[in-house]
PDB file of C-alpha atoms in Angstrom:
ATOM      1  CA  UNK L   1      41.590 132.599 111.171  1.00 60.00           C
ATOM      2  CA  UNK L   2      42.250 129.246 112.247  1.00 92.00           C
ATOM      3  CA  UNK L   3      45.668 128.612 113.640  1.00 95.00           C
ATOM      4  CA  UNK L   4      48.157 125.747 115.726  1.00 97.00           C
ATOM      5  CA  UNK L   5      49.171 127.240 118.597  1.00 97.00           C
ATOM      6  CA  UNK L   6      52.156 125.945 121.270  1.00 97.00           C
ATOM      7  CA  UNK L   7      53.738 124.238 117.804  1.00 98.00           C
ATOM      8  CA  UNK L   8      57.196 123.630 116.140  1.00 98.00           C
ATOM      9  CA  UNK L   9      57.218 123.558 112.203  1.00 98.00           C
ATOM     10  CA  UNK L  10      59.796 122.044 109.937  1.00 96.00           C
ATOM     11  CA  UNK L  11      61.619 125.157 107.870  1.00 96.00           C
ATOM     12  CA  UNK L  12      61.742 122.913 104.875  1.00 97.00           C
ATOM     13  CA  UNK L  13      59.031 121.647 102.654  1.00 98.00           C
ATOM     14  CA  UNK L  14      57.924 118.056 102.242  1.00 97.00           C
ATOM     15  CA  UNK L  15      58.260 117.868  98.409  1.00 97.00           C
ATOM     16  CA  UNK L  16      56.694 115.216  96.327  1.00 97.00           C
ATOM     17  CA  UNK L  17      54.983 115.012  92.717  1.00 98.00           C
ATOM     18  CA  UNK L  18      57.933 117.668  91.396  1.00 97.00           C
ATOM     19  CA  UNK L  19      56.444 120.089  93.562  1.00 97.00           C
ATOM     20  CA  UNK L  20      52.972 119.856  92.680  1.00 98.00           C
ATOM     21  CA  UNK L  21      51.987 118.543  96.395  1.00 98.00           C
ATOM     22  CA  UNK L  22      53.982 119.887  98.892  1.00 98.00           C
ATOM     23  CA  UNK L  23      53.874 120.229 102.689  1.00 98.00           C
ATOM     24  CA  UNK L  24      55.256 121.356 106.199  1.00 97.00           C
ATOM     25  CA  UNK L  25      55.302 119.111 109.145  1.00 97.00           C
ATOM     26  CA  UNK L  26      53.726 120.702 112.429  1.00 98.00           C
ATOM     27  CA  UNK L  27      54.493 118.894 115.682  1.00 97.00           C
ATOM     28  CA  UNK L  28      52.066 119.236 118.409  1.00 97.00           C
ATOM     29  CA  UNK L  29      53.190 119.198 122.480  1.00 96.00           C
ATOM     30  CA  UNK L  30      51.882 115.238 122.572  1.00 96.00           C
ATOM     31  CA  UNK L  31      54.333 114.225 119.977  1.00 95.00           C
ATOM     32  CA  UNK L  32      51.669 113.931 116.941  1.00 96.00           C
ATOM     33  CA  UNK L  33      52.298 115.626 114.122  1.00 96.00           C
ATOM     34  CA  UNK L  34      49.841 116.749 110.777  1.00 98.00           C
ATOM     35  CA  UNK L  35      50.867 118.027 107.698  1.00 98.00           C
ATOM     36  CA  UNK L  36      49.829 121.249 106.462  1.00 98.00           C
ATOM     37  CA  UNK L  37      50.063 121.183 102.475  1.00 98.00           C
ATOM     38  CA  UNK L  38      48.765 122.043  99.119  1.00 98.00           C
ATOM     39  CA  UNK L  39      48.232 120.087  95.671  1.00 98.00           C
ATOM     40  CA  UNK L  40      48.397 122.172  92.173  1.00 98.00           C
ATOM     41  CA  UNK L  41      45.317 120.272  89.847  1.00 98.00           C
ATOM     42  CA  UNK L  42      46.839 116.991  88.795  1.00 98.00           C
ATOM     43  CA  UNK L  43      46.175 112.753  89.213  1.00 98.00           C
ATOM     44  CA  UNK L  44      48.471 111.855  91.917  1.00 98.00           C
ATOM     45  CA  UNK L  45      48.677 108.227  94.011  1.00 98.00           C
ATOM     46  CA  UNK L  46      49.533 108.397  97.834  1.00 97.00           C
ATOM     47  CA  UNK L  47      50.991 105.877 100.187  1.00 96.00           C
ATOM     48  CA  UNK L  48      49.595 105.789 103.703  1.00 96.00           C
ATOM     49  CA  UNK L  49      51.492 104.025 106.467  1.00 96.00           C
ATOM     50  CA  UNK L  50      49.919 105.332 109.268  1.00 96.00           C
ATOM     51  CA  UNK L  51      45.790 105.961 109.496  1.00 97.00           C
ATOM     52  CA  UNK L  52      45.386 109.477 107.957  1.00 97.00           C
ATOM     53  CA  UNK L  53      42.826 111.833 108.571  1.00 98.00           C
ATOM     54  CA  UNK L  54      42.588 114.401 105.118  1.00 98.00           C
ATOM     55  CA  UNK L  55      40.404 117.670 106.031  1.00 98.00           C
ATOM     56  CA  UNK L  56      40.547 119.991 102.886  1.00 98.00           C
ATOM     57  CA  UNK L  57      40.763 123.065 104.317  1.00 97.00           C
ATOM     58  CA  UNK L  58      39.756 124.308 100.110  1.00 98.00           C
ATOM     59  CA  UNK L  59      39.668 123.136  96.840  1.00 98.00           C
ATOM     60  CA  UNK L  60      37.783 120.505  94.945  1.00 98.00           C
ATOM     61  CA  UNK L  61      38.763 116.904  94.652  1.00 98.00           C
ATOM     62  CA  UNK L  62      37.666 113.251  93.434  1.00 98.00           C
ATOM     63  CA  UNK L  63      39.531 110.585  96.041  1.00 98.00           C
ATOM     64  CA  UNK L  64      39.582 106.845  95.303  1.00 98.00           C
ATOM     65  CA  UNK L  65      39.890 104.885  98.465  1.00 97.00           C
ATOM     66  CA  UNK L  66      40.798 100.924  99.286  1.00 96.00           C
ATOM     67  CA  UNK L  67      37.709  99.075  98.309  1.00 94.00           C
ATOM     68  CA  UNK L  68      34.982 102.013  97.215  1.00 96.00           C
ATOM     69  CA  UNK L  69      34.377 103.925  94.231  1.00 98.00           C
ATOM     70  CA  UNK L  70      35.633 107.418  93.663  1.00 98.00           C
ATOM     71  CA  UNK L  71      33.983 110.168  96.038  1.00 98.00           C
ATOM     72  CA  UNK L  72      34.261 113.907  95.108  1.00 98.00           C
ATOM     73  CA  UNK L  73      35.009 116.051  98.417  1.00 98.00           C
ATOM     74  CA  UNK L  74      35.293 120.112  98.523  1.00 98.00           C
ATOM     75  CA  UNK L  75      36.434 122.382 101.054  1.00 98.00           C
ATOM     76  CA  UNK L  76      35.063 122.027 104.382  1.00 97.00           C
ATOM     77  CA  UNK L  77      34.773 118.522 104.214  1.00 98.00           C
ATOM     78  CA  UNK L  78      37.500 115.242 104.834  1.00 98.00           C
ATOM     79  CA  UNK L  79      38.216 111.774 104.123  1.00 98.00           C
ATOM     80  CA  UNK L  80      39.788 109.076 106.160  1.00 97.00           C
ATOM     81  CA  UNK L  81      42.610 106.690 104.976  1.00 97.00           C
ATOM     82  CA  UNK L  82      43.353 103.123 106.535  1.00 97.00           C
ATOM     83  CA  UNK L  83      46.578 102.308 107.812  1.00 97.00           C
ATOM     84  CA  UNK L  84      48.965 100.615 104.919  1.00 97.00           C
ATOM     85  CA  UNK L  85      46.905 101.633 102.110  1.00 97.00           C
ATOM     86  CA  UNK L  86      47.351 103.868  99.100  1.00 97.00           C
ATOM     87  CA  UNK L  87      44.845 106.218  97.518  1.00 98.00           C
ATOM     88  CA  UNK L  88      44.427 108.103  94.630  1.00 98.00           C
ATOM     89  CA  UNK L  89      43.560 111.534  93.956  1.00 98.00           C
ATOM     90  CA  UNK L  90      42.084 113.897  90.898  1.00 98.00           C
ATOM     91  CA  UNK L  91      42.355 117.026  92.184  1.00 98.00           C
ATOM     92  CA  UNK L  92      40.346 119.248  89.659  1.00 98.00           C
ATOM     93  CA  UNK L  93      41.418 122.729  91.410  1.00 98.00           C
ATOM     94  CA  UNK L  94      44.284 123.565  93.351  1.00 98.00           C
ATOM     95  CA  UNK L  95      43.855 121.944  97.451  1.00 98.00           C
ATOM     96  CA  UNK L  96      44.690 123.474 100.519  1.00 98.00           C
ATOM     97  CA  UNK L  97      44.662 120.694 103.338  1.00 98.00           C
ATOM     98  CA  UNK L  98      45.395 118.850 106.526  1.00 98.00           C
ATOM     99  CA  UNK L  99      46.150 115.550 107.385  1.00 98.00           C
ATOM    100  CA  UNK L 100      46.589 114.262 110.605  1.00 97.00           C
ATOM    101  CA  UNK L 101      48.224 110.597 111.451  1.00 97.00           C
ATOM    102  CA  UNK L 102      47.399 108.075 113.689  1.00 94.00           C
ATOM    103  CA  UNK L 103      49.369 105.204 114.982  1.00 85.00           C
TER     104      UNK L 103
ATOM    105  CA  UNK P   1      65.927 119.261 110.064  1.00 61.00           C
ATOM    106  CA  UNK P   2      65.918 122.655 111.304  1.00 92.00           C
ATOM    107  CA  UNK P   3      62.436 124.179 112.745  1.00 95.00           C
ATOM    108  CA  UNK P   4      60.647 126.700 114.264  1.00 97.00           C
ATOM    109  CA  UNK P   5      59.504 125.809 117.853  1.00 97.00           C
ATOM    110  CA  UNK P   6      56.999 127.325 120.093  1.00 97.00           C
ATOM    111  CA  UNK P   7      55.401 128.573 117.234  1.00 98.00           C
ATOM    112  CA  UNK P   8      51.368 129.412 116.040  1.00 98.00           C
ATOM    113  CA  UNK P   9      51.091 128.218 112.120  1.00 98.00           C
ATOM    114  CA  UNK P  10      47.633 128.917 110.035  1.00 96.00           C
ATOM    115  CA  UNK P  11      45.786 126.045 108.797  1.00 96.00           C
ATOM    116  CA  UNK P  12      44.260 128.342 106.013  1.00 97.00           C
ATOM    117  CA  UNK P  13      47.095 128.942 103.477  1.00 98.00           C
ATOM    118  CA  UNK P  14      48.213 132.143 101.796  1.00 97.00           C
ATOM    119  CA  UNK P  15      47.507 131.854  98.115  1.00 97.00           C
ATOM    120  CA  UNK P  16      48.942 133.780  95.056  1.00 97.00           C
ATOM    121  CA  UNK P  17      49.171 133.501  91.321  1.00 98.00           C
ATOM    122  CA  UNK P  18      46.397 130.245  91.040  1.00 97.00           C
ATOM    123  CA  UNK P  19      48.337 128.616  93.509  1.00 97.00           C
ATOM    124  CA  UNK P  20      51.772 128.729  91.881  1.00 98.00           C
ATOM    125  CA  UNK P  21      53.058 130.659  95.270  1.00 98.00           C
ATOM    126  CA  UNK P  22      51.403 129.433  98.658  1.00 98.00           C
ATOM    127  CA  UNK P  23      52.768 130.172 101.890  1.00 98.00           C
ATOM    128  CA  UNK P  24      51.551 129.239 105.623  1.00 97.00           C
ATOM    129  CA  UNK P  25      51.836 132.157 108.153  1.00 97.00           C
ATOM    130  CA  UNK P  26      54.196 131.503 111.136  1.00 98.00           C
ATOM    131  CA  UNK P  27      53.835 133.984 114.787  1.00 97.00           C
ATOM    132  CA  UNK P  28      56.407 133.750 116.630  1.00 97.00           C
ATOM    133  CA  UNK P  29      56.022 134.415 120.838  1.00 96.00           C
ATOM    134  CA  UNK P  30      57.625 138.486 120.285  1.00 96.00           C
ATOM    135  CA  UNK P  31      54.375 138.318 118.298  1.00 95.00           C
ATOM    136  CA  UNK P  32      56.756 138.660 114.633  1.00 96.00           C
ATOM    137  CA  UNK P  33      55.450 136.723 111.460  1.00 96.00           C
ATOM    138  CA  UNK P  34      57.607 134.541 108.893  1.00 98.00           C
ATOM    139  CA  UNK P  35      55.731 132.882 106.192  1.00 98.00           C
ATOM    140  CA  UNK P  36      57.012 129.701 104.947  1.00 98.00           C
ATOM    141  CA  UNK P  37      56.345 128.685 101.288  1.00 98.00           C
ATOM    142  CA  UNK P  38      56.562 127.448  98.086  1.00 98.00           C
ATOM    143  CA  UNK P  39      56.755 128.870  94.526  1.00 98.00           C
ATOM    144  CA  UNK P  40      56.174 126.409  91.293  1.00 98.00           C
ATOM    145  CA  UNK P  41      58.329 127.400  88.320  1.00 98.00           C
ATOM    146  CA  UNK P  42      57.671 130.703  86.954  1.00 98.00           C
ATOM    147  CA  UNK P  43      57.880 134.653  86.144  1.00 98.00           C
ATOM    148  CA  UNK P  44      56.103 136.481  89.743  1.00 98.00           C
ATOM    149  CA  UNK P  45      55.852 140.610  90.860  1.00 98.00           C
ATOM    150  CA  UNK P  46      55.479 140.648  94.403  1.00 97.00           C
ATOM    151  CA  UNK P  47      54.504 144.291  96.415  1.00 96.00           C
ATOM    152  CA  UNK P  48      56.391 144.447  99.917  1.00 96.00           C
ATOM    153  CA  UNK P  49      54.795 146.625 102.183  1.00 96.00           C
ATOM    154  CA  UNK P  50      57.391 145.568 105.287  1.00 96.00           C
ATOM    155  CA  UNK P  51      61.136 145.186 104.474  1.00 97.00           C
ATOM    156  CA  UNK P  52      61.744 141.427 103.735  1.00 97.00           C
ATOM    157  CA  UNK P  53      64.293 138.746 104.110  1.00 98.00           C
ATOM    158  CA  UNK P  54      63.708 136.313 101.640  1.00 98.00           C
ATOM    159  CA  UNK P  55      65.637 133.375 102.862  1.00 98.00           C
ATOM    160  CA  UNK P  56      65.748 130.621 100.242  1.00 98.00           C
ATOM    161  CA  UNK P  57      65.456 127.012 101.484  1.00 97.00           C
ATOM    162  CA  UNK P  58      66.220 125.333  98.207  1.00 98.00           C
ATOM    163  CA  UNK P  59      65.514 125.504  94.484  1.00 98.00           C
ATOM    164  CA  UNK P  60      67.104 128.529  92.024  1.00 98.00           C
ATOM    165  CA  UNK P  61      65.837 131.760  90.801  1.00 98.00           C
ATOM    166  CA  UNK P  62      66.645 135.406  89.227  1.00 98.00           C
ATOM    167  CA  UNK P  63      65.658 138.254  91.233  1.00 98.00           C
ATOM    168  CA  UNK P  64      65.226 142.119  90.282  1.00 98.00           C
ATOM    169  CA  UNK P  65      65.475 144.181  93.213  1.00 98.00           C
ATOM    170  CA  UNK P  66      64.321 148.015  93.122  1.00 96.00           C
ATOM    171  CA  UNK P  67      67.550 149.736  91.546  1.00 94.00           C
ATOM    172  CA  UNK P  68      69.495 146.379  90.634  1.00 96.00           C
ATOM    173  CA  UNK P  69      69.976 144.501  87.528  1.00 98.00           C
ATOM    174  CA  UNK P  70      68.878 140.585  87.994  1.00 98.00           C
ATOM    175  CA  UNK P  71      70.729 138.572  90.247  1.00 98.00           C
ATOM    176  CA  UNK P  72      70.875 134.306  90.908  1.00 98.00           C
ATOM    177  CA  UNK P  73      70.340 133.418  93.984  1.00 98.00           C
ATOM    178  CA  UNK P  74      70.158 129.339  94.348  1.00 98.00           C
ATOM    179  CA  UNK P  75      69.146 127.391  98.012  1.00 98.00           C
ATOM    180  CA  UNK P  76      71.355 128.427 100.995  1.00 97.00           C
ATOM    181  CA  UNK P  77      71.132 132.071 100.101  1.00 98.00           C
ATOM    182  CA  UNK P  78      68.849 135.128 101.003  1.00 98.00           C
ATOM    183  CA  UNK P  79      67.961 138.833  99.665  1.00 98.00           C
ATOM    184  CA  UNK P  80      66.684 141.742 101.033  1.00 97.00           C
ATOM    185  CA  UNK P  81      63.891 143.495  99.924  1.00 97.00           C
ATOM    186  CA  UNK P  82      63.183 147.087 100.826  1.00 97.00           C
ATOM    187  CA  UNK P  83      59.724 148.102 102.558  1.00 97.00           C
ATOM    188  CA  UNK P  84      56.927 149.909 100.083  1.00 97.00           C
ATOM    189  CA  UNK P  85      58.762 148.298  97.310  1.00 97.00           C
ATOM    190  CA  UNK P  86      58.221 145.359  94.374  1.00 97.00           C
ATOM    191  CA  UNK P  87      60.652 142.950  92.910  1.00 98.00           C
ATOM    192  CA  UNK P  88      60.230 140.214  90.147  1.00 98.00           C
ATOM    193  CA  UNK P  89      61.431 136.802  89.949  1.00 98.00           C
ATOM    194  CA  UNK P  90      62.026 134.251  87.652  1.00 98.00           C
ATOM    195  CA  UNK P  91      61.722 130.529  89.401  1.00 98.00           C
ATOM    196  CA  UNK P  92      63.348 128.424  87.151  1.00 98.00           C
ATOM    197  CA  UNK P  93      62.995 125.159  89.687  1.00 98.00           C
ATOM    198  CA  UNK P  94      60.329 124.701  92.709  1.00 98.00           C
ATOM    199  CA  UNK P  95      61.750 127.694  95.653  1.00 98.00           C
ATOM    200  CA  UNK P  96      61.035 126.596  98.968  1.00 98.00           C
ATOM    201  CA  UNK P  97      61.171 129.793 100.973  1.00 98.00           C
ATOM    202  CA  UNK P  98      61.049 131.503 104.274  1.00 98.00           C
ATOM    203  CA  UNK P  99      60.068 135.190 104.302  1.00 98.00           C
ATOM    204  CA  UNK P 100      61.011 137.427 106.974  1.00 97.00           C
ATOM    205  CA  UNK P 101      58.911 140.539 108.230  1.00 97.00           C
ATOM    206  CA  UNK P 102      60.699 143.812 109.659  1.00 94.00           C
ATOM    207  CA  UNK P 103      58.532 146.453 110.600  1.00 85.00           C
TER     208      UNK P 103
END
């Protein structure tokens, strides 16, 4: 199984969305950091201040980025987000995924 | 904000119960395991196969430990669960947990 090795992870969860999307924050040796977190089925809108790379590790989505139309991405496959944007999100099953930032 | 450092985490998380409880797997360098994670409000059997310290990050719940009657354990607090055993509990808020493995 895939794994971070050489990491530190935060002990408490990220919370947002009553619970429905949650996360832990894994620092890497550089100093960057991804998020490691899962979203029950629901319509949620995100904030991005940084550029954010989303790889969905499972699960089955619809994402609605800054000037496009809604794309549906599954497991195996990822999305990127500009810098001091928002998105949203239908997330038809429950999503296991990744995001990395970049400053 | 407290955290585990020097630390592997998997990307892939654990998934129970249609995603109500989801947990990421944590090895420490003595090779030991914690899982981090988080239950959604609900009613939940879990098996133990390894005695268990189930350290509760934040959230309340009722637990029913092998010979006990229920008890209420609420964020800051922790129960022990005994190896080859099961225990049920009621999550009457989000739990964010940290399981601990003894062998």
């Amino acid at each position: 199984m895939s794994q971070f090795d050489n990491v530190s992870v935060t002990t408490n969860a990220n919370v947002y969305f009553d619970g429905k999307v949650t996360s832990r924050t894994v620092t890497f040796a550089d100093g960057t950091h991804k998020t490691l977190g899962i979203m029950m089925p629901g319509d949620y809108e995100f904030a991005a201040s940084d550029q954010e790379l989303m790889e969905i590790s499972s699960g089955e989505l619809d994402v609605l980025l800054p000037n496009a139309d809604w794309v549906s991405i599954k497991g195996g496959e990822s999305f990127e987000v500009p810098a001091n944007s928002s998105f949203k999100v239908k997330a038809s099953t429950v999503i296991d995924y990744c995001c990395s930032y970049f400053k």
